[in-house]
């Protein structure tokens, strides 16, 4: 009965998100050009491209820099953070990727101590490399892969998971929950002895132009863009819009809302009250200044966004 009431109220939700006059160009730092140049110089030294996406946003466009390389080199697309994505969308995602020409796809959760699909990467990559000519590398006995992707999708986590799985060794790449941890193209990192396989870690880079504001918002919501460049208030509102559109209402119980809402100010106020996130501010009245306690909307938005990114609001696929 409660679910029926929730769905009945869904007609009150927004059909589209109002992006206003927002532009995405200032969201993406210019320093990535240096990383792109380094990556391009290293492409001729690799046998395979290992492309990492966040499984919640599988269809973010590929970087044009790699289009030619993907056509002549083996390519494996790894959809990471599958523990945060909606598993019911998996077959639809695979179907759409295959229709777009992407054949080799694995879903992974690199933070798990043991992930069966991580175990499949080395043998699958070796098979893909051996099935094609190795341009300029026929005499090399070892395999070399380049790991590419936008920031904060788990490239370094994947490298560490491969080392843990195949070499029984610890971390080789620094991992963090914010974009921009890997700053430069690194030296080769060994991830397997038999066959000898090395990876080249790279900084997260975006395509030179993001196709639209909504794509930029999905990237921001998944933590690939620094929050302050977009605005946590905007990200929180887009998150609320997305959860309601996808009928993912676990936020209602988490924050004791009683029922879903499409009003971000109402939701943030309830979150602030629930978590005790308040602030004291001065107000001018006719009888003088008084101090009143107000909800801390910024702190509430911060908690709301991070709850989504950790999976505390359920498993969600945004595409």
XYZ file of C-alpha atoms in Angstrom:
319
model
C 0.000 0.000 0.000
C 2.824 2.417 0.890
C 4.578 1.759 -2.442
C 1.303 2.428 -4.270
C 0.984 5.747 -2.483
C 4.554 6.653 -3.387
C 4.041 5.806 -7.053
C 0.766 7.722 -7.070
C 2.660 10.778 -5.927
C 5.226 10.288 -8.707
C 3.100 12.440 -10.997
C 4.246 15.383 -8.887
C 7.913 14.786 -9.731
C 9.801 16.771 -12.345
C 9.879 15.304 -15.841
C 13.057 17.203 -16.734
C 15.790 18.898 -14.751
C 16.152 22.638 -15.256
C 19.816 23.261 -16.009
C 19.208 26.973 -16.498
C 22.068 28.698 -18.267
C 24.747 26.442 -16.833
C 27.789 25.675 -18.984
C 30.136 22.724 -18.508
C 33.275 24.256 -19.993
C 34.561 25.669 -16.679
C 34.080 22.346 -14.885
C 37.014 20.625 -16.591
C 40.577 21.700 -15.736
C 42.931 22.705 -18.512
C 45.944 20.916 -16.989
C 44.666 17.673 -18.515
C 46.244 18.679 -21.841
C 49.662 17.729 -20.457
C 48.443 14.293 -19.446
C 46.806 13.799 -22.838
C 50.088 14.601 -24.582
C 51.989 12.095 -22.425
C 49.381 9.417 -23.010
C 49.467 9.909 -26.768
C 53.263 9.539 -26.742
C 52.940 6.232 -24.872
C 50.262 4.688 -27.090
C 52.780 3.190 -29.539
C 54.397 1.302 -26.641
C 51.283 -0.599 -25.543
C 49.575 -3.749 -26.813
C 46.079 -3.170 -25.454
C 43.849 -0.382 -24.185
C 42.101 -1.058 -20.881
C 39.289 1.482 -20.608
C 37.617 1.959 -17.218
C 34.136 3.428 -16.766
C 31.929 3.826 -13.716
C 29.177 1.204 -14.150
C 26.573 3.783 -13.090
C 27.392 5.920 -16.163
C 28.492 3.350 -18.731
C 27.821 5.416 -21.839
C 29.968 8.466 -21.185
C 31.567 9.244 -24.543
C 35.046 7.966 -25.340
C 37.918 10.364 -25.731
C 38.542 11.075 -29.454
C 42.289 10.756 -28.774
C 41.857 6.999 -28.473
C 39.433 6.310 -31.317
C 42.151 5.438 -33.849
C 44.081 3.416 -31.296
C 40.988 1.425 -30.322
C 40.496 0.530 -33.975
C 43.943 -1.083 -34.356
C 44.649 -2.326 -30.831
C 42.720 -4.747 -28.673
C 40.332 -2.967 -26.335
C 38.697 -4.133 -23.113
C 36.020 -2.026 -21.428
C 35.828 -2.525 -17.666
C 32.686 -1.236 -15.972
C 33.890 -0.786 -12.421
C 32.005 -0.008 -9.190
C 29.365 -2.568 -10.120
C 28.554 -2.862 -6.416
C 27.020 0.617 -6.708
C 25.131 0.061 -9.996
C 21.662 -1.428 -10.445
C 22.201 -5.111 -11.387
C 18.849 -5.246 -13.186
C 20.283 -2.857 -15.826
C 23.267 -5.080 -16.647
C 21.834 -6.887 -19.686
C 20.397 -3.672 -21.150
C 23.789 -1.982 -20.793
C 25.557 -4.908 -22.479
C 23.054 -4.899 -25.336
C 23.498 -1.173 -25.962
C 27.285 -1.452 -25.841
C 27.307 -4.325 -28.324
C 25.031 -2.386 -30.651
C 27.573 0.446 -30.538
C 30.397 -1.963 -31.454
C 31.910 -2.645 -28.008
C 32.363 -6.427 -27.722
C 34.735 -7.040 -24.830
C 33.155 -5.931 -21.562
C 33.651 -6.939 -17.926
C 31.825 -5.722 -14.821
C 34.042 -5.421 -11.738
C 34.105 -4.347 -8.126
C 37.797 -3.707 -7.585
C 37.456 -2.931 -3.890
C 36.386 -6.475 -3.074
C 39.199 -8.619 -1.774
C 38.371 -11.242 -4.402
C 36.432 -10.435 -7.569
C 35.893 -13.196 -10.129
C 35.864 -10.813 -13.079
C 39.168 -9.247 -12.030
C 40.620 -12.761 -12.312
C 39.427 -12.900 -15.938
C 41.228 -9.758 -17.074
C 44.777 -11.116 -17.556
C 43.833 -14.243 -19.573
C 41.272 -12.285 -21.622
C 43.748 -9.503 -22.423
C 46.468 -12.022 -23.377
C 44.009 -13.751 -25.702
C 42.967 -10.450 -27.306
C 46.581 -9.366 -27.844
C 47.618 -12.692 -29.362
C 44.704 -12.569 -31.797
C 46.106 -9.488 -33.612
C 49.430 -8.246 -34.960
C 51.505 -6.503 -32.270
C 52.510 -3.331 -34.079
C 56.176 -2.485 -33.415
C 56.222 -4.939 -30.508
C 56.537 -8.367 -32.135
C 59.833 -9.084 -30.375
C 58.618 -8.103 -26.914
C 58.055 -11.041 -24.570
C 55.940 -9.066 -22.102
C 52.534 -7.496 -22.578
C 51.922 -3.820 -21.902
C 48.508 -2.220 -21.334
C 47.442 1.385 -20.956
C 44.672 2.117 -18.465
C 42.458 5.044 -19.485
C 39.297 6.686 -18.184
C 37.834 9.816 -16.658
C 38.863 10.707 -13.080
C 37.784 8.671 -10.060
C 36.402 5.602 -11.823
C 38.800 3.199 -10.111
C 41.786 2.906 -12.464
C 44.294 2.749 -9.622
C 42.011 0.414 -7.662
C 41.929 -1.930 -10.658
C 45.719 -1.959 -10.902
C 46.003 -2.767 -7.210
C 43.341 -5.486 -7.519
C 45.244 -7.093 -10.413
C 48.468 -7.088 -8.388
C 46.660 -8.523 -5.397
C 45.063 -11.252 -7.534
C 48.014 -12.241 -9.714
C 51.142 -11.294 -7.760
C 49.817 -11.472 -4.195
C 51.353 -8.029 -3.683
C 50.059 -4.788 -2.237
C 49.275 -1.375 -3.646
C 51.321 0.146 -6.427
C 49.012 3.095 -7.200
C 47.615 5.640 -4.783
C 43.840 5.433 -4.382
C 41.442 8.147 -3.242
C 37.754 9.035 -3.198
C 38.215 12.327 -5.025
C 39.176 12.950 -8.663
C 42.740 13.861 -9.516
C 44.747 11.426 -7.375
C 46.890 10.227 -10.307
C 48.583 13.347 -11.646
C 50.879 12.022 -14.362
C 51.560 9.056 -16.601
C 53.580 6.661 -14.461
C 56.214 4.074 -15.223
C 55.152 0.520 -15.953
C 53.563 -1.373 -13.086
C 53.794 -5.145 -13.127
C 50.514 -6.964 -12.512
C 51.362 -10.538 -13.547
C 54.405 -12.805 -13.962
C 52.904 -15.571 -16.138
C 52.372 -14.137 -18.645
C 54.584 -11.121 -17.887
C 52.149 -8.202 -17.992
C 52.577 -4.537 -17.154
C 50.144 -1.632 -16.943
C 50.733 2.060 -17.535
C 48.564 4.073 -15.151
C 47.369 7.434 -16.467
C 45.696 10.513 -15.023
C 41.956 10.759 -15.480
C 41.167 12.882 -18.519
C 37.916 14.056 -20.068
C 37.104 14.357 -23.756
C 37.960 17.840 -25.080
C 34.237 18.668 -25.166
C 31.432 17.184 -23.059
C 28.335 16.713 -25.205
C 25.788 18.334 -22.868
C 25.151 19.615 -19.356
C 23.310 16.458 -18.280
C 26.338 14.313 -19.094
C 28.414 16.722 -17.020
C 25.939 16.428 -14.140
C 26.129 12.622 -14.183
C 29.919 12.848 -14.077
C 29.700 15.297 -11.181
C 27.213 13.156 -9.250
C 29.547 10.150 -9.492
C 32.457 12.190 -8.169
C 34.554 12.560 -11.312
C 34.486 16.371 -11.125
C 35.454 18.372 -8.043
C 32.208 19.292 -6.286
C 32.945 22.974 -5.869
C 33.272 23.439 -9.633
C 29.625 22.487 -10.084
C 28.143 23.338 -6.686
C 27.001 20.820 -4.079
C 23.531 22.391 -3.993
C 23.111 21.709 -7.720
C 24.519 18.186 -7.459
C 22.185 17.388 -4.552
C 19.164 18.659 -6.487
C 20.116 16.600 -9.538
C 20.543 13.551 -7.287
C 17.031 14.022 -5.870
C 15.626 14.429 -9.385
C 17.450 11.259 -10.546
C 16.350 9.113 -7.597
C 12.707 10.102 -8.068
C 12.846 9.570 -11.831
C 14.278 6.077 -11.314
C 11.817 5.330 -8.478
C 14.642 4.802 -5.986
C 13.076 5.961 -2.741
C 15.387 4.569 -0.063
C 16.323 8.143 0.874
C 12.838 8.500 2.367
C 13.503 5.944 5.112
C 17.144 6.904 5.582
C 16.244 10.488 6.456
C 12.790 9.891 7.998
C 11.000 11.949 5.351
C 7.726 10.032 5.502
C 7.220 10.288 1.735
C 9.246 11.213 -1.354
C 9.672 14.871 -2.177
C 10.760 16.779 -5.257
C 11.686 19.869 -3.230
C 15.415 19.827 -2.517
C 15.154 22.541 0.148
C 12.599 20.480 2.055
C 14.724 17.340 1.760
C 17.920 19.086 2.865
C 16.127 20.661 5.819
C 14.914 17.249 6.978
C 18.392 15.768 6.494
C 19.931 18.562 8.544
C 17.421 18.030 11.355
C 17.866 14.252 11.251
C 21.664 14.512 11.473
C 21.794 17.462 13.836
C 23.476 19.589 11.159
C 22.523 23.093 12.297
C 24.212 26.459 12.522
C 23.618 29.574 14.600
C 23.135 32.788 12.652
C 22.355 36.363 13.646
C 19.057 37.901 12.554
C 18.098 41.571 12.677
C 14.676 42.260 14.156
C 12.764 45.340 15.229
C 13.942 44.868 18.789
C 17.597 44.180 17.982
C 19.838 41.347 16.867
C 18.973 37.805 17.896
C 20.716 34.491 17.292
C 18.642 31.735 15.750
C 19.390 28.120 14.869
C 19.060 27.260 11.174
C 19.502 24.018 9.199
C 22.969 23.725 7.660
C 21.942 23.099 4.069
C 25.531 22.743 2.844
C 26.313 20.007 5.377
C 23.056 18.237 4.509
C 23.849 18.339 0.782
C 27.319 16.966 1.519
C 25.843 14.004 3.425
C 23.163 13.346 0.766
C 25.713 13.233 -2.078
C 28.193 11.050 -0.210
C 25.472 8.641 0.851
C 24.729 8.103 -2.845
C 28.392 7.673 -3.754
C 28.878 5.050 -1.035
C 25.784 3.106 -2.091
C 23.819 3.950 1.045
C 20.859 5.119 -1.087
C 20.712 1.849 -3.023
C 22.269 0.611 -6.249
C 21.565 3.114 -9.026
C 22.382 3.210 -12.740
C 22.023 6.737 -14.100
C 22.188 5.954 -17.844
